[in-house]
Short mmCIF file of C-alpha atoms in Angstrom, two decimals:
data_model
loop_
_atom_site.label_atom_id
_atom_site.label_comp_id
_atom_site.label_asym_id
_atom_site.label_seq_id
_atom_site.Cartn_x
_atom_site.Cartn_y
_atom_site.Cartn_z
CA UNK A 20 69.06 -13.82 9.08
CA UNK A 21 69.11 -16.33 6.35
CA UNK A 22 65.31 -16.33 6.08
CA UNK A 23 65.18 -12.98 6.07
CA UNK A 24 66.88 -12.38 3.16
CA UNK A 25 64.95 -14.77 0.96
CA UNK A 26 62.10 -12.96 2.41
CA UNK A 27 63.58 -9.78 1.09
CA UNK A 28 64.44 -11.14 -2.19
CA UNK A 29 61.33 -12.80 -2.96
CA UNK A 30 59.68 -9.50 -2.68
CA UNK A 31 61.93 -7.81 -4.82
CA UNK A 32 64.75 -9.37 -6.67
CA UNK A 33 67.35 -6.43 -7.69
CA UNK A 34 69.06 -8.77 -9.83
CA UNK A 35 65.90 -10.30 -12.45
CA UNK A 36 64.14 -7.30 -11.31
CA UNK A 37 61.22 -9.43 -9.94
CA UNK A 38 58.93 -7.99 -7.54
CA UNK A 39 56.91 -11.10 -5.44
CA UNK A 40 58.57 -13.14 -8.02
CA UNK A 41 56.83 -11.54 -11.15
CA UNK A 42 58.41 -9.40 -13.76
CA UNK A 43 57.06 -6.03 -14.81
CA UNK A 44 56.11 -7.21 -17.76
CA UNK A 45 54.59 -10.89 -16.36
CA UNK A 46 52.09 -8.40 -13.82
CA UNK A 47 51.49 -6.33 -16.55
CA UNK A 48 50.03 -9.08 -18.26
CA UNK A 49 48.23 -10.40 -15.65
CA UNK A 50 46.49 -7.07 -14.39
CA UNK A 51 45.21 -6.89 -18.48
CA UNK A 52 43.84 -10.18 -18.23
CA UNK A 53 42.01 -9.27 -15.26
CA UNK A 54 40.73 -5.94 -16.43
CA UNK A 55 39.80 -7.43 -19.77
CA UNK A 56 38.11 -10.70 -17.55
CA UNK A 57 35.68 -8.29 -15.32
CA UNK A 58 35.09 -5.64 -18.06
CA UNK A 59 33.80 -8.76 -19.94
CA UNK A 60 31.47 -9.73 -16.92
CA UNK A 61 30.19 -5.79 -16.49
CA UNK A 62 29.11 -5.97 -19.69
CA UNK A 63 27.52 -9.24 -19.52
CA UNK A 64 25.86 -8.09 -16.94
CA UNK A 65 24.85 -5.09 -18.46
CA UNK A 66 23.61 -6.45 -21.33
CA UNK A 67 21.31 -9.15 -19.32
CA UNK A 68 19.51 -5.66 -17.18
CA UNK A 69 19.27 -4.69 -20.49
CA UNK A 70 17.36 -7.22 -21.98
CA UNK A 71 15.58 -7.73 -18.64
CA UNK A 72 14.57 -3.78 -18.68
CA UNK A 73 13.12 -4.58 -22.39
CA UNK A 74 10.55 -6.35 -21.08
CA UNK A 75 9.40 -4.32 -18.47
CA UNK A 76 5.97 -2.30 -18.85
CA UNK A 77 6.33 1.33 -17.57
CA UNK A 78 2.51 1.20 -16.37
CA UNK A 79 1.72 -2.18 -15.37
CA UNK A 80 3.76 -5.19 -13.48
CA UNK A 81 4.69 -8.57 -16.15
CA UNK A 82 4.64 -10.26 -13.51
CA UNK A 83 1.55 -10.21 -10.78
CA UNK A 84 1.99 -12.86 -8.28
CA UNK A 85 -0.58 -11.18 -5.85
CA UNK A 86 -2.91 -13.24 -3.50
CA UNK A 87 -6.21 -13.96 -4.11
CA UNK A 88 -8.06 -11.62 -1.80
CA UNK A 89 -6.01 -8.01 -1.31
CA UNK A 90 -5.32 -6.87 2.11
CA UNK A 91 -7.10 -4.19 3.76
CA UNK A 92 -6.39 -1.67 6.62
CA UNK A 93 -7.94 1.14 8.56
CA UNK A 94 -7.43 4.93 9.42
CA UNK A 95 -6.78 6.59 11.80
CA UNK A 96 -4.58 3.38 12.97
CA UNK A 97 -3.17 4.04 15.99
CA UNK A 98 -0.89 2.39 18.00
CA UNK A 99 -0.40 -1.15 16.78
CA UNK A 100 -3.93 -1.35 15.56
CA UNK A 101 -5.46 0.39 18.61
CA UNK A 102 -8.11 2.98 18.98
CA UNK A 103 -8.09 3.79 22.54
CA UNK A 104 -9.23 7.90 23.44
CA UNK A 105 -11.35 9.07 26.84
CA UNK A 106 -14.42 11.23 25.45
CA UNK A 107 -13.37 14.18 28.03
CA UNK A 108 -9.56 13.91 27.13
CA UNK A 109 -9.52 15.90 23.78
CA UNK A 110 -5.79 15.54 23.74
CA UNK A 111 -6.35 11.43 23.76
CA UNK A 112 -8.19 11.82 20.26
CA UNK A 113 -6.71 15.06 18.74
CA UNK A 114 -3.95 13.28 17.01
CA UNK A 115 -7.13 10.65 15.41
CA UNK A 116 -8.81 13.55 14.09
CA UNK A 117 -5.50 15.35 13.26
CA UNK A 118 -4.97 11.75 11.15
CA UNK A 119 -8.57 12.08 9.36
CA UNK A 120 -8.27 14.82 8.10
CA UNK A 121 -4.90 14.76 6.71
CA UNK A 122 -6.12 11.62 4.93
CA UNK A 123 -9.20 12.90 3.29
CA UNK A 124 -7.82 16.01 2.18
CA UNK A 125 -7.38 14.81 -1.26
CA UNK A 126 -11.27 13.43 -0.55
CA UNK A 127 -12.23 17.44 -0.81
CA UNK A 128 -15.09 17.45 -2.90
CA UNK A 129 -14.23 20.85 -4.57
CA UNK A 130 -10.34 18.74 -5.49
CA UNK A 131 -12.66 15.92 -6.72
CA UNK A 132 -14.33 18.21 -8.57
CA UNK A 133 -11.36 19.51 -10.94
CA UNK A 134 -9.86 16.45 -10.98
CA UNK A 135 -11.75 13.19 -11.36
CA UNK A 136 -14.88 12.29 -13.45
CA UNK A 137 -18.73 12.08 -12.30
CA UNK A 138 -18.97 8.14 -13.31
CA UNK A 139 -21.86 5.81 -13.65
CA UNK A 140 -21.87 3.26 -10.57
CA UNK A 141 -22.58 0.00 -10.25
CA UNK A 142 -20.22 -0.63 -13.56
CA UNK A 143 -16.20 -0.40 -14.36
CA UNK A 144 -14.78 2.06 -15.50
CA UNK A 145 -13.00 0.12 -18.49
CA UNK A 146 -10.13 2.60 -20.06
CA UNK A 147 -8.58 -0.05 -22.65
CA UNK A 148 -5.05 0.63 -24.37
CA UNK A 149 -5.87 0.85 -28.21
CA UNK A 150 -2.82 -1.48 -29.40
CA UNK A 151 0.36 -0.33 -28.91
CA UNK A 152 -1.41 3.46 -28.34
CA UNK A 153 -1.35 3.94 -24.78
CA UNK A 154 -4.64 5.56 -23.17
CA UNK A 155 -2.52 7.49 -20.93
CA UNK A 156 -2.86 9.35 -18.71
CA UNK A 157 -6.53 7.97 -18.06
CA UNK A 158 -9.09 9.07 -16.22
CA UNK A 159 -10.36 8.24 -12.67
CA UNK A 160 -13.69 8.45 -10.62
CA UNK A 161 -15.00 11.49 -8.03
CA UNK A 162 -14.91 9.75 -4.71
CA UNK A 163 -16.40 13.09 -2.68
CA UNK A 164 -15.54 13.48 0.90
CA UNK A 165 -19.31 14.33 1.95
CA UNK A 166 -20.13 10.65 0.37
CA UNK A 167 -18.65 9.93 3.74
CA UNK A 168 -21.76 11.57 5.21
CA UNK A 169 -21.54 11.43 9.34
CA UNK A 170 -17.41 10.23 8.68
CA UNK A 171 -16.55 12.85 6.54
CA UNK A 172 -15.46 14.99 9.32
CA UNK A 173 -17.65 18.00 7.04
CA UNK A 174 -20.52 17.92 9.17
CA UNK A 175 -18.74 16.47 12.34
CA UNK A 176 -15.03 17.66 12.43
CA UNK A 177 -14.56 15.86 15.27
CA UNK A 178 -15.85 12.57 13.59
CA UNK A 179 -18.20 11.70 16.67
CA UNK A 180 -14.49 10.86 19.23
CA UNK A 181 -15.83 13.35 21.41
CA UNK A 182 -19.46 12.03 21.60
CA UNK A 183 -18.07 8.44 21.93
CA UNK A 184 -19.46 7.63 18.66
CA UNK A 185 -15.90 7.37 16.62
CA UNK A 186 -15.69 6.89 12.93
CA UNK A 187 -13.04 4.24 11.55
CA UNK A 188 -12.14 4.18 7.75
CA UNK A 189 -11.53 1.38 6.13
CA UNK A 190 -9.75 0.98 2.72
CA UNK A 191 -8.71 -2.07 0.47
CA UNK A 192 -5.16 -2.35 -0.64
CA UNK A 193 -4.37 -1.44 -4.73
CA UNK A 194 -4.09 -4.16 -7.05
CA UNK A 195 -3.70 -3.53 -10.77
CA UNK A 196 -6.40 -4.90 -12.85
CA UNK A 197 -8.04 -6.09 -10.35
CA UNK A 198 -12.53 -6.65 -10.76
CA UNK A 199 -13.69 -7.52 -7.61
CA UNK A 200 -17.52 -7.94 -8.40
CA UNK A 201 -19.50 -8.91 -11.13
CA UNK A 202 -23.71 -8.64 -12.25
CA UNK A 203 -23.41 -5.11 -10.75
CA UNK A 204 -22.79 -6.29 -7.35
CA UNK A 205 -20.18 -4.53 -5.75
CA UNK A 206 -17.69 -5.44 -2.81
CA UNK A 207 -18.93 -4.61 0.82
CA UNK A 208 -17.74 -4.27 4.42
CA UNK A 209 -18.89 -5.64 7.58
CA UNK A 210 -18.01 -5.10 10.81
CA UNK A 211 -18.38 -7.33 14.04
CA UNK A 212 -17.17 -7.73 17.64
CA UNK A 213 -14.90 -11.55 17.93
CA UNK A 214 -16.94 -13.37 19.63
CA UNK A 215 -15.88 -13.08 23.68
CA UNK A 216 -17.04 -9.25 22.81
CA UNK A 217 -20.02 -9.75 20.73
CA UNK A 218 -22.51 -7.52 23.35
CA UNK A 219 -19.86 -4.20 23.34
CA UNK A 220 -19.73 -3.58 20.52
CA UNK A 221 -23.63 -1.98 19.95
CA UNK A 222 -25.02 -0.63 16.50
CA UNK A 223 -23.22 0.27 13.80
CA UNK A 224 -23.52 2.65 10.61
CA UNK A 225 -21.86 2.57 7.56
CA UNK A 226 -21.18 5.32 5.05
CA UNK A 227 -21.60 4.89 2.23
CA UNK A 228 -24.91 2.90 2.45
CA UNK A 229 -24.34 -0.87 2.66
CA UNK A 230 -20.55 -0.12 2.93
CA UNK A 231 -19.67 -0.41 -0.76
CA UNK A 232 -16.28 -0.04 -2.56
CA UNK A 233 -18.54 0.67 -5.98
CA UNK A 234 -17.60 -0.92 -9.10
CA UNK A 235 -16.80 2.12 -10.63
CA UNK A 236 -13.66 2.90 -8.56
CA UNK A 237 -12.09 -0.32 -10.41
CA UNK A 238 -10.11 -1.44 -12.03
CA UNK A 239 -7.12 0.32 -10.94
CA UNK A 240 -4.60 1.19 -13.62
CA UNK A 241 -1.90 2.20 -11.20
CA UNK A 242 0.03 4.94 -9.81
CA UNK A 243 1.88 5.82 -13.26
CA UNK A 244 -1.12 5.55 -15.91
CA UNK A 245 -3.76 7.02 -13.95
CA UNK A 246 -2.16 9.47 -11.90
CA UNK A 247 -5.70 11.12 -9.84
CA UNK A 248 -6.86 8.01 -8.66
CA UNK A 249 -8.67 8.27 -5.50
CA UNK A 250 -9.36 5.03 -4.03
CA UNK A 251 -12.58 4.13 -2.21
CA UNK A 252 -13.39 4.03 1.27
CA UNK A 253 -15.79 2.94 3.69
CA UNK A 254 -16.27 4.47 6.98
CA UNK A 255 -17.91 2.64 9.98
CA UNK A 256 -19.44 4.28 12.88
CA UNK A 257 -19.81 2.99 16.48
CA UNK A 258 -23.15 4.44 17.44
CA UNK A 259 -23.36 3.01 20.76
CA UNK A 260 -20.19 0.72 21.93
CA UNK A 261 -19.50 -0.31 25.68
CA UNK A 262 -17.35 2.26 27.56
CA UNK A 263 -14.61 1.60 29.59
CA UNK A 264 -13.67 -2.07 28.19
CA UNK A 265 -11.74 -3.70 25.51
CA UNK A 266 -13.95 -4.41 21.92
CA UNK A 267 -11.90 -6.62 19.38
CA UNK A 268 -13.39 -5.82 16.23
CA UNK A 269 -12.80 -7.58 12.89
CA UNK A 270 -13.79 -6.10 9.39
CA UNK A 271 -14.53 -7.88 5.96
CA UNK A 272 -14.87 -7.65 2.44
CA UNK A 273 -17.25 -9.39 0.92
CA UNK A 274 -16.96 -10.14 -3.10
CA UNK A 275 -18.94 -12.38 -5.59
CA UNK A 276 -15.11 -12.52 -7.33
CA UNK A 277 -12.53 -12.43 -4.32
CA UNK A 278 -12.26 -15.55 -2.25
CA UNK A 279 -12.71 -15.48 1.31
CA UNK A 280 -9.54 -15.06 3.69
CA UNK A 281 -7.27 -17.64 5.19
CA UNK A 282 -6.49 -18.19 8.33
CA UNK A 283 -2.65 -17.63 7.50
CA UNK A 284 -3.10 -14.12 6.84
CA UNK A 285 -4.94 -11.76 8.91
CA UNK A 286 -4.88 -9.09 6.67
CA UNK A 287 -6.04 -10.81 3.47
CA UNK A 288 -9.91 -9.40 2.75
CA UNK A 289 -10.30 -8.15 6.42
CA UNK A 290 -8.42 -6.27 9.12
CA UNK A 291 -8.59 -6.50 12.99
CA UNK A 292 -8.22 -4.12 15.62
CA UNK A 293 -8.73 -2.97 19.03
CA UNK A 294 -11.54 -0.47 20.08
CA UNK A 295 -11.94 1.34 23.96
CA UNK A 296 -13.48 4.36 24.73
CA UNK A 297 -13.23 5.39 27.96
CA UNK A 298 -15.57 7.89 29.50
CA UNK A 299 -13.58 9.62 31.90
#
């Protein structure tokens, strides 16, 4: 009973008035201190984002930490990086075409048209920032569907899945600022089987001739400054690959600027992925 009471009377005292052994006065004091103490650090902390936020560009990253080689990946990409489709199942390659052609829509040439300028390729498209005068919003080059030829889905709107002859586009990853060629020499794609698969895999046809990502597409400005930027692609057909079995297929860049891949990542300057068309 005894401890009870002190129990009691620690958490209020009627006779000092003390409540957990603290006057009103002593927890108003304390509760100021505290709300003066983390006001202090809100602000502190405000004014560092502040600061921070200061030296932030709007249209390009301070800080670009990217690797040497961007990534690159395909489309239509399937499931885990596998094509798989049977010529005489339409329903097993519906949903790839379905995937072209949302993808190229902004590729329409008439969209291209309105929106982006005819350029001169085989050079940059340089749009320098006059000082502290922004050239915003600036300008970008036509990359028409139909360049696509065969792949374009245009003349083939099935892009060859039901003749066995699919078309896989291939695109390279974004990077502000980045040139990835120089002496007019632009970037280009190759295609091959690994090596256990080297006879499947048959001829193959790129679009657009050579499988370029011309100069003129570059460099990128990004999303904010040049807001109609359509960014290259190259589309590989299989003319004549081995039905009915497995074909691991690895693509490339190749740059006189970007360095070659490593071996730690698989997507840096090429992408792998998994080809079978079945014919029944």
């Amino acid at each position: 009973a005894g401890g009870s009471s002190e129990w009691r009377e620690f958490f209020w005292n009627p006779r000092t008035h003390e409540l957990l052994g603290r006057t009103a006065a002593s927890w108003g004091l304390i509760l100021l201190f505290y709300l003066i103490f983390y006001l202090c650090l809100a602000g502190m902390f405000a004014f560092t984002m502040y600061i921070m936020l200061l030296t932030l560009d709007d249209y390009k990253p301070t800080w670009q930490d990217r690797l040497a080689t961007p990534g690159m990946m395909i489309r239509p990409k399937g499931n885990q990086l596998e094509i798989t489709f049977s010529t005489s199942d339409t329903e097993s390659w519906d949903g790839f075409v379905h995937n072209l052609n949302s993808f190229l829509s902004p590729y329409n040439d008439s969209y291209q048209v309105q929106t982006n300028d005819e350029c001169t390729p085989d050079e940059y498209f340089i749009q320098e920032d006059s000082g502290e005068v922004r050239n915003n919003p600036k300008r970008s080059c036509q990359f028409n569907r139909t360049i696509l030829e065969e792949c374009s889905g245009v003349w083939d709107r099935f892009y060859g899945y039901d003749k066995g002859q699919p078309c896989i586009l291939i695109k390279l990853n974004r990077v502000i600022g980045m040139l990835p060629g120089k002496d007019r020499q632009s970037p280009y794609v190759t295609c091959a089987a690994k090596r256990e698969d080297s006879d499947k895999i048959g001829l193959l046809a790129y679009y657009p001739p050579n499988g370029t990502f011309n100069l003129m597409y570059y460099p990128y400005y990004g999303k904010k400054a040049q807001v109609n930027y359509t960014q290259p692609l190259v589309a590989v057909k299989f003319l004549n690959a081995s039905l009915n079995t497995d074909i691991n297929v690895e693509c490339k860049v190749t740059s006189n600027t970007l360095a070659a891949g490593s071996d730690r990542d698989k997507f840096a300057g090429r992408v792998s992925f998994k080809l079978r068309i079945n014919d029944k």
